[in-house]
XYZ file of N, CA and C in Angstrom:
771
model
N -27.721 -11.875 27.583
C -26.304 -12.246 27.528
C -25.708 -11.781 26.199
N -24.553 -11.151 26.279
C -23.914 -10.629 25.079
C -23.221 -11.749 24.324
N -23.527 -11.865 23.046
C -22.913 -12.902 22.217
C -21.540 -12.433 21.746
N -20.739 -13.374 21.329
C -19.409 -13.060 20.833
C -19.517 -12.292 19.522
N -18.803 -11.172 19.368
C -18.876 -10.388 18.117
C -18.426 -11.218 16.921
N -19.089 -11.017 15.810
C -18.751 -11.754 14.591
C -17.612 -11.089 13.817
N -17.405 -9.809 14.058
C -16.399 -9.056 13.297
C -15.513 -8.251 14.231
N -14.290 -8.006 13.789
C -13.345 -7.171 14.525
C -12.980 -5.959 13.688
N -12.804 -4.832 14.352
C -12.339 -3.643 13.646
C -10.853 -3.769 13.324
N -10.103 -4.395 14.218
C -8.660 -4.495 14.006
C -8.127 -5.782 14.617
N -7.020 -6.273 14.039
C -6.340 -7.464 14.523
C -4.857 -7.135 14.638
N -4.344 -7.170 15.855
C -2.962 -6.779 16.119
C -2.089 -8.025 16.198
N -1.007 -8.051 15.419
C -0.023 -9.131 15.470
C 1.362 -8.500 15.577
N 2.377 -9.330 15.780
C 3.745 -8.804 15.882
C 4.242 -8.273 14.541
N 3.592 -8.651 13.432
C 4.007 -8.191 12.110
C 3.301 -6.917 11.678
N 2.274 -6.520 12.399
C 1.553 -5.319 12.005
C 0.124 -5.355 12.495
N -0.665 -4.418 12.001
C -2.066 -4.286 12.377
C -2.909 -4.355 11.119
N -3.834 -5.299 11.102
C -4.801 -5.388 10.014
C -6.078 -4.720 10.497
N -6.543 -3.735 9.756
C -7.594 -2.857 10.263
C -8.685 -2.631 9.225
N -9.921 -2.599 9.679
C -11.036 -2.165 8.856
C -11.258 -0.680 9.086
N -11.408 0.074 8.015
C -11.816 1.467 8.115
C -12.406 1.885 6.776
N -13.135 2.990 6.778
C -13.773 3.451 5.556
C -12.728 3.931 4.557
N -12.861 3.495 3.324
C -11.950 3.889 2.252
C -12.762 4.383 1.068
N -12.186 5.281 0.308
C -12.814 5.759 -0.920
C -12.532 4.744 -2.029
N -13.575 4.080 -2.568
C -13.324 3.055 -3.603
C -12.591 3.589 -4.824
N -12.815 4.847 -5.161
C -12.201 5.390 -6.374
C -10.700 5.643 -6.184
N -10.283 5.957 -4.963
C -8.849 6.088 -4.707
C -8.167 4.727 -4.810
N -8.805 3.696 -4.254
C -8.252 2.337 -4.361
C -8.186 1.904 -5.814
N -9.224 2.218 -6.580
C -9.244 1.879 -8.011
C -8.126 2.606 -8.742
N -7.878 3.876 -8.378
C -6.813 4.641 -9.032
C -5.471 3.960 -8.834
N -5.195 3.500 -7.602
C -3.921 2.835 -7.350
C -3.848 1.486 -8.058
N -4.974 0.784 -8.151
C -4.994 -0.487 -8.884
C -4.725 -0.263 -10.364
N -5.205 0.856 -10.913
C -4.951 1.178 -12.315
C -3.505 1.632 -12.521
N -2.949 2.340 -11.524
C -1.553 2.786 -11.633
C -0.602 1.597 -11.645
N -0.913 0.586 -10.824
C -0.080 -0.613 -10.767
C -0.926 -1.732 -10.170
N -1.298 -2.735 -10.956
C -2.134 -3.818 -10.422
C -1.532 -4.431 -9.163
N -2.346 -4.538 -8.123
C -1.907 -5.081 -6.846
C -1.804 -4.038 -5.759
N -1.541 -2.778 -6.130
C -1.421 -1.730 -5.113
C -2.744 -1.516 -4.381
N -3.839 -1.557 -5.106
C -5.144 -1.394 -4.465
C -5.396 -2.463 -3.420
N -4.987 -3.693 -3.703
C -5.185 -4.780 -2.753
C -4.254 -4.649 -1.548
N -3.036 -4.152 -1.746
C -2.149 -3.929 -0.606
C -2.713 -2.875 0.332
N -3.343 -1.840 -0.218
C -3.984 -0.828 0.625
C -5.124 -1.407 1.439
N -5.731 -2.475 0.941
C -6.827 -3.148 1.652
C -6.327 -4.249 2.574
N -5.001 -4.398 2.679
C -4.363 -5.461 3.474
C -4.656 -6.848 2.905
N -4.956 -6.927 1.612
C -5.125 -8.211 0.911
C -3.771 -8.565 0.297
N -2.853 -8.997 1.163
C -1.460 -9.118 0.757
C -1.226 -10.208 -0.282
N -1.801 -11.377 -0.090
C -1.541 -12.487 -1.021
C -2.017 -12.127 -2.418
N -3.232 -11.615 -2.511
C -3.765 -11.226 -3.817
C -2.942 -10.077 -4.415
N -2.542 -9.132 -3.577
C -1.751 -8.007 -4.063
C -0.392 -8.438 -4.590
N 0.298 -9.322 -3.863
C 1.616 -9.782 -4.307
C 1.513 -10.574 -5.606
N 0.453 -11.376 -5.747
C 0.268 -12.138 -6.990
C 0.091 -11.190 -8.171
N -0.744 -10.156 -8.006
C -1.003 -9.227 -9.109
C 0.233 -8.388 -9.441
N 0.997 -7.984 -8.428
C 2.219 -7.220 -8.692
C 3.242 -8.084 -9.420
N 3.393 -9.335 -8.979
C 4.301 -10.246 -9.673
C 3.868 -10.497 -11.097
N 2.546 -10.635 -11.306
C 2.021 -10.838 -12.661
C 2.329 -9.626 -13.527
N 2.098 -8.423 -13.005
C 2.346 -7.202 -13.774
C 3.801 -7.109 -14.211
N 4.713 -7.381 -13.305
C 6.136 -7.247 -13.631
C 6.576 -8.329 -14.609
N 6.043 -9.540 -14.466
C 6.408 -10.622 -15.382
C 5.886 -10.362 -16.790
N 4.584 -10.116 -16.918
C 3.981 -9.935 -18.243
C 4.520 -8.669 -18.899
N 4.674 -7.598 -18.110
C 5.210 -6.350 -18.656
C 6.607 -6.565 -19.226
N 7.427 -7.338 -18.498
C 8.796 -7.581 -18.961
C 8.816 -8.423 -20.230
N 7.988 -9.464 -20.271
C 7.950 -10.327 -21.445
C 7.359 -9.615 -22.660
N 6.450 -8.704 -22.394
C 5.767 -7.993 -23.475
C 6.539 -6.749 -23.926
N 7.502 -6.301 -23.095
C 8.283 -5.090 -23.359
C 7.383 -3.855 -23.431
N 6.398 -3.819 -22.553
C 5.430 -2.724 -22.571
C 6.075 -1.392 -22.199
N 6.941 -1.404 -21.171
C 7.548 -0.141 -20.740
C 8.418 0.478 -21.833
N 9.165 -0.378 -22.553
C 9.977 0.159 -23.651
C 9.085 0.779 -24.724
N 7.957 0.113 -25.008
C 7.035 0.647 -26.015
C 6.458 1.987 -25.566
N 6.192 2.130 -24.257
C 5.681 3.397 -23.738
C 6.714 4.511 -23.921
N 7.984 4.192 -23.620
C 9.048 5.196 -23.771
C 9.162 5.636 -25.224
N 9.180 4.674 -26.165
C 9.302 5.018 -27.586
C 8.083 5.800 -28.068
N 6.899 5.465 -27.525
C 5.691 6.185 -27.923
C 5.744 7.636 -27.463
N 6.165 7.857 -26.211
C 6.241 9.217 -25.684
C 7.303 10.060 -26.390
N 8.304 9.401 -26.966
C 9.352 10.140 -27.681
C 9.085 10.197 -29.181
N 7.908 9.759 -29.598
C 7.527 9.872 -30.999
C 8.079 8.796 -31.907
N 8.688 7.739 -31.347
C 9.266 6.668 -32.163
C 8.247 5.524 -32.269
N 7.196 5.759 -33.028
C 6.087 4.809 -33.092
C 6.472 3.502 -33.784
N 7.291 3.590 -34.791
C 7.735 2.375 -35.479
C 8.534 1.489 -34.527
N 9.425 2.107 -33.775
C 10.240 1.352 -32.815
C 9.367 0.735 -31.731
N 8.319 1.450 -31.306
C 7.400 0.930 -30.301
C 6.699 -0.340 -30.798
N 6.290 -0.335 -32.062
C 5.650 -1.523 -32.644
C 6.617 -2.693 -32.742
N 7.882 -2.401 -32.976
C 8.870 -3.468 -33.134
C 9.165 -4.181 -31.822
N 9.235 -3.434 -30.721
C 9.647 -4.054 -29.456
C 8.511 -4.826 -28.785
N 7.254 -4.478 -29.071
C 6.135 -5.163 -28.415
C 6.080 -6.630 -28.833
N 5.946 -7.504 -27.852
C 5.831 -8.939 -28.104
C 4.351 -9.316 -28.054
N 3.759 -9.546 -29.224
C 2.310 -9.775 -29.282
C 1.909 -11.119 -28.685
N 2.862 -12.026 -28.452
C 2.537 -13.314 -27.827
C 2.016 -13.132 -26.406
N 2.407 -12.022 -25.751
C 2.007 -11.792 -24.368
C 0.917 -10.739 -24.226
N 0.612 -10.000 -25.295
C -0.306 -8.877 -25.190
C -1.699 -9.290 -24.733
N -2.202 -10.411 -25.253
C -3.572 -10.822 -24.921
C -3.710 -11.266 -23.476
N -2.590 -11.553 -22.786
C -2.650 -11.953 -21.381
C -2.743 -10.752 -20.450
N -2.418 -9.578 -20.964
C -2.276 -8.412 -20.090
C -3.617 -7.792 -19.702
N -4.447 -7.499 -20.679
C -5.654 -6.700 -20.438
C -6.642 -7.361 -19.482
N -6.989 -8.668 -19.625
C -8.001 -9.247 -18.721
C -7.627 -9.157 -17.246
N -6.378 -9.464 -16.914
C -5.976 -9.423 -15.510
C -5.883 -7.984 -15.020
N -5.446 -7.076 -15.866
C -5.400 -5.658 -15.509
C -6.789 -5.140 -15.145
N -7.783 -5.469 -15.972
C -9.159 -5.052 -15.695
C -9.705 -5.730 -14.444
N -9.334 -7.009 -14.238
C -9.776 -7.701 -13.022
C -9.239 -7.024 -11.771
N -7.967 -6.598 -11.805
C -7.375 -5.935 -10.638
C -8.150 -4.675 -10.286
N -8.565 -3.910 -11.289
C -9.334 -2.693 -11.044
C -10.718 -3.030 -10.502
N -11.409 -3.968 -11.166
C -12.762 -4.342 -10.725
C -12.751 -4.922 -9.318
N -11.825 -5.835 -9.045
C -11.811 -6.500 -7.750
C -11.442 -5.531 -6.631
N -10.594 -4.543 -6.915
C -10.266 -3.531 -5.919
C -11.506 -2.731 -5.537
N -12.282 -2.330 -6.534
C -13.504 -1.566 -6.254
C -14.506 -2.405 -5.464
N -14.749 -3.630 -5.938
C -15.728 -4.497 -5.271
C -15.326 -4.779 -3.831
N -14.060 -5.095 -3.616
C -13.588 -5.434 -2.274
C -13.656 -4.230 -1.342
N -13.351 -3.044 -1.859
C -13.420 -1.839 -1.028
C -14.842 -1.584 -0.553
N -15.795 -1.691 -1.449
C -17.203 -1.494 -1.069
C -17.623 -2.523 -0.026
N -17.268 -3.778 -0.231
C -17.620 -4.828 0.731
C -16.977 -4.586 2.088
N -15.700 -4.190 2.090
C -15.010 -3.977 3.365
C -15.534 -2.748 4.101
N -16.021 -1.746 3.367
C -16.683 -0.612 4.022
C -17.950 -1.066 4.742
N -18.696 -1.959 4.119
C -19.891 -2.512 4.772
C -19.506 -3.315 6.012
N -18.442 -4.094 5.904
C -17.989 -4.879 7.050
C -17.541 -3.966 8.198
N -16.906 -2.848 7.866
C -16.480 -1.911 8.911
C -17.681 -1.339 9.666
N -18.731 -0.975 8.934
C -19.920 -0.419 9.584
C -20.540 -1.433 10.540
N -20.599 -2.695 10.121
C -21.143 -3.743 10.993
C -20.227 -3.992 12.191
N -18.912 -4.021 11.945
C -17.966 -4.263 13.045
C -17.995 -3.121 14.059
N -18.187 -1.896 13.574
C -18.249 -0.747 14.475
C -19.448 -0.871 15.419
N -20.556 -1.387 14.910
C -21.741 -1.553 15.761
C -21.544 -2.663 16.788
N -20.843 -3.707 16.400
C -20.613 -4.803 17.338
C -19.603 -4.430 18.411
N -18.664 -3.512 18.068
C -17.711 -2.972 19.038
C -16.943 -4.074 19.769
N -16.326 -4.953 19.004
C -15.537 -6.035 19.605
C -14.298 -5.467 20.288
N -13.856 -6.058 21.392
C -12.647 -5.570 22.069
C -11.410 -5.751 21.192
N -10.442 -4.855 21.351
C -9.206 -4.867 20.567
C -8.044 -5.240 21.476
N -7.298 -6.261 21.079
C -6.093 -6.639 21.815
C -4.983 -5.698 21.377
N -4.639 -4.715 22.220
C -3.773 -3.611 21.800
C -2.289 -3.873 22.019
N -1.902 -5.046 22.505
C -0.493 -5.312 22.796
C -0.159 -6.753 22.436
N 0.891 -6.937 21.630
C 1.343 -8.269 21.246
C 2.854 -8.373 21.451
N 3.279 -9.521 22.013
C 4.704 -9.740 22.246
C 5.067 -11.164 21.868
N 6.231 -11.322 21.241
C 6.770 -12.646 20.949
C 8.269 -12.609 21.193
N 8.923 -13.731 20.948
C 10.363 -13.779 21.135
C 11.130 -12.946 20.132
N 10.475 -12.540 19.027
C 11.159 -11.809 17.965
C 10.756 -10.338 17.880
N 9.575 -9.987 18.364
C 9.071 -8.642 18.091
C 8.007 -8.261 19.108
N 7.784 -6.950 19.246
C 6.730 -6.384 20.074
C 5.943 -5.393 19.223
N 4.632 -5.432 19.323
C 3.795 -4.480 18.608
C 2.664 -4.031 19.518
N 2.275 -2.757 19.397
C 1.228 -2.216 20.255
C 0.652 -0.975 19.589
N -0.553 -0.612 19.998
C -1.182 0.596 19.502
C -0.565 1.811 20.179
N -0.177 2.805 19.392
C 0.268 4.068 19.939
C 0.121 5.137 18.872
N 0.434 6.382 19.247
C 0.319 7.500 18.315
C 1.649 7.723 17.606
N 1.579 7.906 16.293
C 2.756 8.243 15.502
C 2.415 9.393 14.568
N 3.421 10.096 14.086
C 3.211 11.246 13.209
C 3.064 10.799 11.755
N 1.917 11.059 11.111
C 1.755 10.707 9.685
C 2.759 11.434 8.794
N 3.080 12.699 9.136
C 4.025 13.447 8.316
C 5.430 12.876 8.423
N 5.791 12.395 9.605
C 7.109 11.777 9.760
C 7.174 10.463 8.983
N 6.078 9.710 8.986
C 6.021 8.482 8.181
C 6.207 8.799 6.706
N 5.591 9.897 6.254
C 5.718 10.287 4.852
C 7.146 10.720 4.524
N 7.772 11.456 5.451
C 9.146 11.915 5.221
C 10.104 10.733 5.114
N 9.964 9.743 5.998
C 10.833 8.565 5.928
C 10.640 7.818 4.612
N 9.402 7.759 4.124
C 9.159 7.091 2.840
C 9.741 7.891 1.683
N 9.734 9.220 1.798
C 10.350 10.041 0.759
C 11.856 9.835 0.710
N 12.465 9.646 1.875
C 13.911 9.423 1.933
C 14.288 8.034 1.427
N 13.472 7.029 1.773
C 13.731 5.652 1.340
C 12.431 4.871 1.396
N 11.862 4.503 0.256
C 10.609 3.757 0.262
C 10.694 2.509 1.138
N 9.699 2.339 1.995
C 9.648 1.223 2.936
C 9.943 1.645 4.362
N 10.697 2.758 4.532
C 11.026 3.216 5.880
C 9.792 3.738 6.615
N 8.881 4.359 5.880
C 7.642 4.831 6.501
C 6.807 3.679 7.016
N 6.816 2.555 6.290
C 6.088 1.368 6.747
C 6.756 0.776 7.990
N 8.077 0.784 8.034
C 8.774 0.323 9.241
C 8.455 1.223 10.438
N 8.391 2.531 10.193
C 8.074 3.480 11.260
C 6.702 3.201 11.865
N 5.733 2.864 11.008
C 4.378 2.575 11.495
C 4.162 1.085 11.768
N 5.229 0.309 11.741
C 5.237 -1.120 12.075
C 4.348 -1.941 11.128
N 4.488 -1.679 9.840
C 3.849 -2.527 8.820
C 4.969 -3.375 8.201
N 5.317 -4.442 8.898
C 6.520 -5.203 8.566
C 6.410 -5.866 7.195
N 5.257 -6.433 6.879
C 5.097 -7.133 5.596
C 5.256 -6.160 4.440
N 4.534 -5.045 4.483
C 4.651 -4.040 3.424
C 6.052 -3.451 3.363
N 6.648 -3.199 4.523
C 7.983 -2.610 4.563
C 9.000 -3.525 3.889
N 8.968 -4.807 4.215
C 9.904 -5.761 3.620
C 9.712 -5.844 2.112
N 8.468 -5.928 1.683
C 8.185 -6.048 0.255
C 8.640 -4.809 -0.505
N 8.295 -3.625 -0.002
C 8.646 -2.389 -0.701
C 10.156 -2.187 -0.719
N 10.822 -2.452 0.398
C 12.273 -2.285 0.457
C 12.980 -3.197 -0.538
N 12.632 -4.476 -0.519
C 13.288 -5.440 -1.409
C 13.013 -5.088 -2.866
N 11.772 -4.732 -3.180
C 11.420 -4.405 -4.559
C 12.123 -3.134 -5.014
N 12.164 -2.121 -4.147
C 12.815 -0.854 -4.512
C 14.311 -1.056 -4.758
N 14.965 -1.790 -3.883
C 16.401 -2.041 -4.053
C 16.659 -2.822 -5.336
N 15.833 -3.841 -5.591
C 16.005 -4.657 -6.800
C 15.804 -3.831 -8.065
N 14.733 -3.028 -8.098
C 14.465 -2.214 -9.285
C 15.525 -1.134 -9.472
N 15.997 -0.548 -8.363
C 17.050 0.467 -8.468
C 18.329 -0.134 -9.043
N 18.647 -1.362 -8.622
C 19.853 -2.032 -9.116
C 19.718 -2.374 -10.599
N 18.563 -2.956 -10.975
C 18.394 -3.391 -12.367
C 18.247 -2.208 -13.326
N 17.722 -1.079 -12.814
C 17.550 0.088 -13.689
C 18.787 0.971 -13.733
N 19.795 0.673 -12.894
C 21.003 1.506 -12.794
C 20.641 2.939 -12.393
N 19.676 3.068 -11.486
C 19.184 4.382 -11.080
C 20.287 5.249 -10.480
N 21.054 4.687 -9.553
C 22.069 5.496 -8.869
C 23.193 5.919 -9.811
N 23.518 5.048 -10.760
C 24.528 5.440 -11.751
C 24.022 6.606 -12.601
N 22.745 6.513 -12.983
C 22.165 7.594 -13.768
C 22.150 8.906 -13.004
N 21.816 8.843 -11.698
C 21.824 10.057 -10.876
C 23.244 10.609 -10.746
N 24.211 9.689 -10.609
C 25.613 10.117 -10.483
C 26.052 10.928 -11.703
N 25.802 10.407 -12.895
C 26.206 11.123 -14.106
C 25.367 12.384 -14.306
N 24.106 12.334 -13.857
C 23.244 13.514 -13.981
C 23.780 14.656 -13.121
N 24.241 14.340 -11.912
C 24.799 15.369 -11.034
C 26.109 15.935 -11.589
N 26.795 15.104 -12.371
C 28.018 15.581 -13.027
C 27.712 16.309 -14.338
N 26.429 16.451 -14.621
C 25.930 17.125 -15.829
C 26.341 16.416 -17.121
N 26.548 15.098 -17.015
C 26.813 14.281 -18.198
C 25.489 13.627 -18.599
N 24.649 14.399 -19.247
C 23.288 13.942 -19.542
C 23.270 12.773 -20.517
N 24.159 12.787 -21.485
C 24.184 11.715 -22.480
C 24.551 10.383 -21.828
N 25.578 10.385 -20.967
C 25.991 9.157 -20.297
C 24.913 8.691 -19.316
N 24.259 9.637 -18.660
C 23.178 9.282 -17.740
C 22.051 8.573 -18.473
N 21.701 9.073 -19.649
C 20.631 8.454 -20.438
C 21.047 7.079 -20.956
N 22.355 6.896 -21.225
C 22.817 5.613 -21.758
C 22.824 4.513 -20.695
N 23.179 4.847 -19.453
C 23.369 3.787 -18.455
C 22.050 3.281 -17.882
N 21.028 4.129 -17.823
C 19.783 3.685 -17.184
C 19.029 2.728 -18.104
N 18.376 1.759 -17.492
C 17.536 0.811 -18.208
C 16.079 1.242 -18.031
N 15.510 1.808 -19.081
C 14.208 2.435 -18.970
C 13.101 1.449 -18.615
N 13.256 0.196 -19.028
C 12.207 -0.785 -18.722
C 11.988 -0.898 -17.211
N 13.082 -0.968 -16.445
C 12.963 -1.103 -14.997
C 12.759 0.252 -14.321
N 13.292 1.308 -14.932
C 13.173 2.638 -14.337
C 11.723 3.101 -14.251
N 10.911 2.729 -15.229
C 9.526 3.195 -15.259
C 8.698 2.609 -14.113
N 9.126 1.471 -13.572
C 8.406 0.900 -12.427
C 8.571 1.751 -11.162
N 9.687 2.473 -11.067
C 10.055 3.126 -9.807
C 9.092 4.229 -9.354
N 8.612 5.127 -10.237
C 7.708 6.181 -9.752
C 6.452 5.639 -9.072
N 5.897 4.547 -9.603
C 4.696 3.967 -8.993
C 4.985 3.468 -7.586
N 6.102 2.754 -7.413
C 6.451 2.234 -6.087
C 6.776 3.385 -5.125
N 7.427 4.410 -5.622
C 7.789 5.543 -4.763
C 6.535 6.257 -4.257
N 5.631 6.574 -5.178
C 4.404 7.256 -4.786
C 3.532 6.411 -3.876
N 3.446 5.120 -4.178
C 2.632 4.236 -3.339
C 3.194 4.143 -1.932
N 4.507 4.063 -1.803
C 5.129 3.963 -0.492
C 4.789 5.169 0.375
N 4.856 6.364 -0.219
C 4.556 7.587 0.529
C 3.085 7.620 0.936
N 2.204 7.343 -0.010
C 0.762 7.389 0.282
C 0.367 6.345 1.318
N 0.845 5.123 1.162
C 0.498 4.039 2.076
C 0.970 4.347 3.497
N 2.194 4.878 3.630
C 2.719 5.191 4.961
C 1.891 6.273 5.636
N 1.536 7.333 4.892
C 0.788 8.442 5.484
C -0.623 8.007 5.896
N -1.350 7.399 4.969
C -2.755 7.064 5.228
C -2.890 6.064 6.365
N -2.064 5.040 6.371
C -2.202 4.021 7.412
C -1.773 4.537 8.780
N -0.821 5.447 8.830
C -0.474 6.040 10.125
C -1.634 6.867 10.668
N -2.315 7.604 9.802
C -3.509 8.348 10.220
C -4.569 7.405 10.786
N -4.808 6.295 10.095
C -5.846 5.364 10.542
C -5.439 4.650 11.827
N -4.143 4.361 12.005
C -3.688 3.745 13.258
C -3.893 4.704 14.433
N -3.694 5.998 14.201
C -3.936 6.974 15.257
C -5.416 7.023 15.638
N -6.289 6.945 14.647
C -7.724 6.887 14.933
C -8.078 5.629 15.719
N -7.456 4.524 15.351
C -7.708 3.266 16.057
C -7.237 3.350 17.506
N -6.089 3.982 17.731
C -5.589 4.168 19.093
C -6.587 4.968 19.919
N -7.104 6.069 19.365
C -8.093 6.880 20.082
C -9.349 6.071 20.381
N -9.791 5.309 19.402
C -10.998 4.489 19.578
C -10.806 3.469 20.703
N -9.667 2.801 20.729
C -9.427 1.789 21.761
C -9.354 2.426 23.148
N -8.728 3.614 23.233
C -8.630 4.309 24.509
C -10.006 4.731 25.018
N -10.840 5.266 24.129
C -12.188 5.674 24.521
C -12.998 4.483 25.010
N -12.938 3.378 24.282
C -13.696 2.184 24.679
C -13.211 1.648 26.023
N -11.891 1.642 26.233
C -11.347 1.143 27.487
C -11.763 2.009 28.667
N -11.715 3.327 28.505
C -12.091 4.236 29.587
C -13.587 4.168 29.879
N -14.400 4.076 28.846
C -15.839 3.969 29.056
C -16.203 2.663 29.764
N -15.471 1.601 29.446
C -15.782 0.290 30.004
C -15.312 0.153 31.451
N -14.209 0.799 31.787
C -13.587 0.514 33.082
C -13.555 1.666 34.068
N -13.685 2.918 33.587
C -13.421 4.023 34.503
C -14.547 5.038 34.643
N -15.584 4.943 33.886
C -16.632 5.942 33.977
C -18.009 5.286 34.096
N -18.890 6.001 34.750
C -20.264 5.565 34.843
C -20.907 5.632 33.463
N -21.894 4.786 33.242
C -22.538 4.717 31.928
C -23.121 6.069 31.501
N -23.565 6.876 32.453
C -24.212 8.144 32.119
C -23.225 9.296 31.943
N -21.937 9.027 32.143
C -20.949 10.102 32.033
C -20.808 10.515 30.569
N -20.934 11.829 30.249
C -20.866 12.281 28.838
C -19.430 12.311 28.326
N -18.878 11.113 28.047
C -17.484 11.014 27.618
C -17.374 11.379 26.136
N -16.256 11.991 25.714
C -16.088 12.323 24.284
C -16.224 11.087 23.411
N -16.793 11.282 22.246
C -17.021 10.172 21.334
C -15.730 9.772 20.629
N -15.672 8.475 20.271
C -14.547 7.973 19.487
C -14.597 8.571 18.083
N -13.446 8.867 17.466
C -13.445 9.373 16.085
C -13.982 8.362 15.082
N -14.060 7.075 15.472
C -14.607 6.062 14.572
C -16.114 5.938 14.714
N -16.685 6.623 15.700
C -18.142 6.570 15.901
C -18.764 7.884 15.449
N -19.647 7.779 14.526
C -20.310 8.978 14.008
C -21.640 9.204 14.732
């Protein structure tokens, strides 16, 4: 008698799909180093990721780290020393290092869990419906997801139905764009008024934007690729279970090596 599987490869809800798949620990670590919390969001560890991102933005703002980075890159070392608030400096490094370490450890553990879940081959509920939303496994274009994220961070996540990430990235991007005066700076830049453009932007908030922009594009592309693999895997398992004889040489799932 077949026992109930202990692990699932994927869990489909109306808010999105939480999925196990093989990840490169060093790529996750790179994103955690670029911005604490991003590595955990890539692992679908949303609560831990949101806490670390909130911590980074709070401590960075209180410590004036971004302003110090700008002054350092422009050769104003004395000014960089003046703006740094040493009352907050000692709080920054331990949590930053923890975010990197925990991202690596969790990625390795989740890769092991994926290998075990793949062997157990638990059935996947591929369709979810509620009064507010419908979600299901299907094929989407990773390049189109990337293009939507390039046009507006968060749109790629909406395209691939990652509602939690999409909401978070959209709200954060809009907030940072407003506080940094990004659009005003672009407006004056297009008018070739470089001095006014440099005056209106708030560099402390502006420096956060490249990390969120790059993460949005990468997250949308990679997860759309993995959702397509999951769709193929579910289709292969369903056809093997219901429509073919056990001895039929059916093509292998891309998740099965």
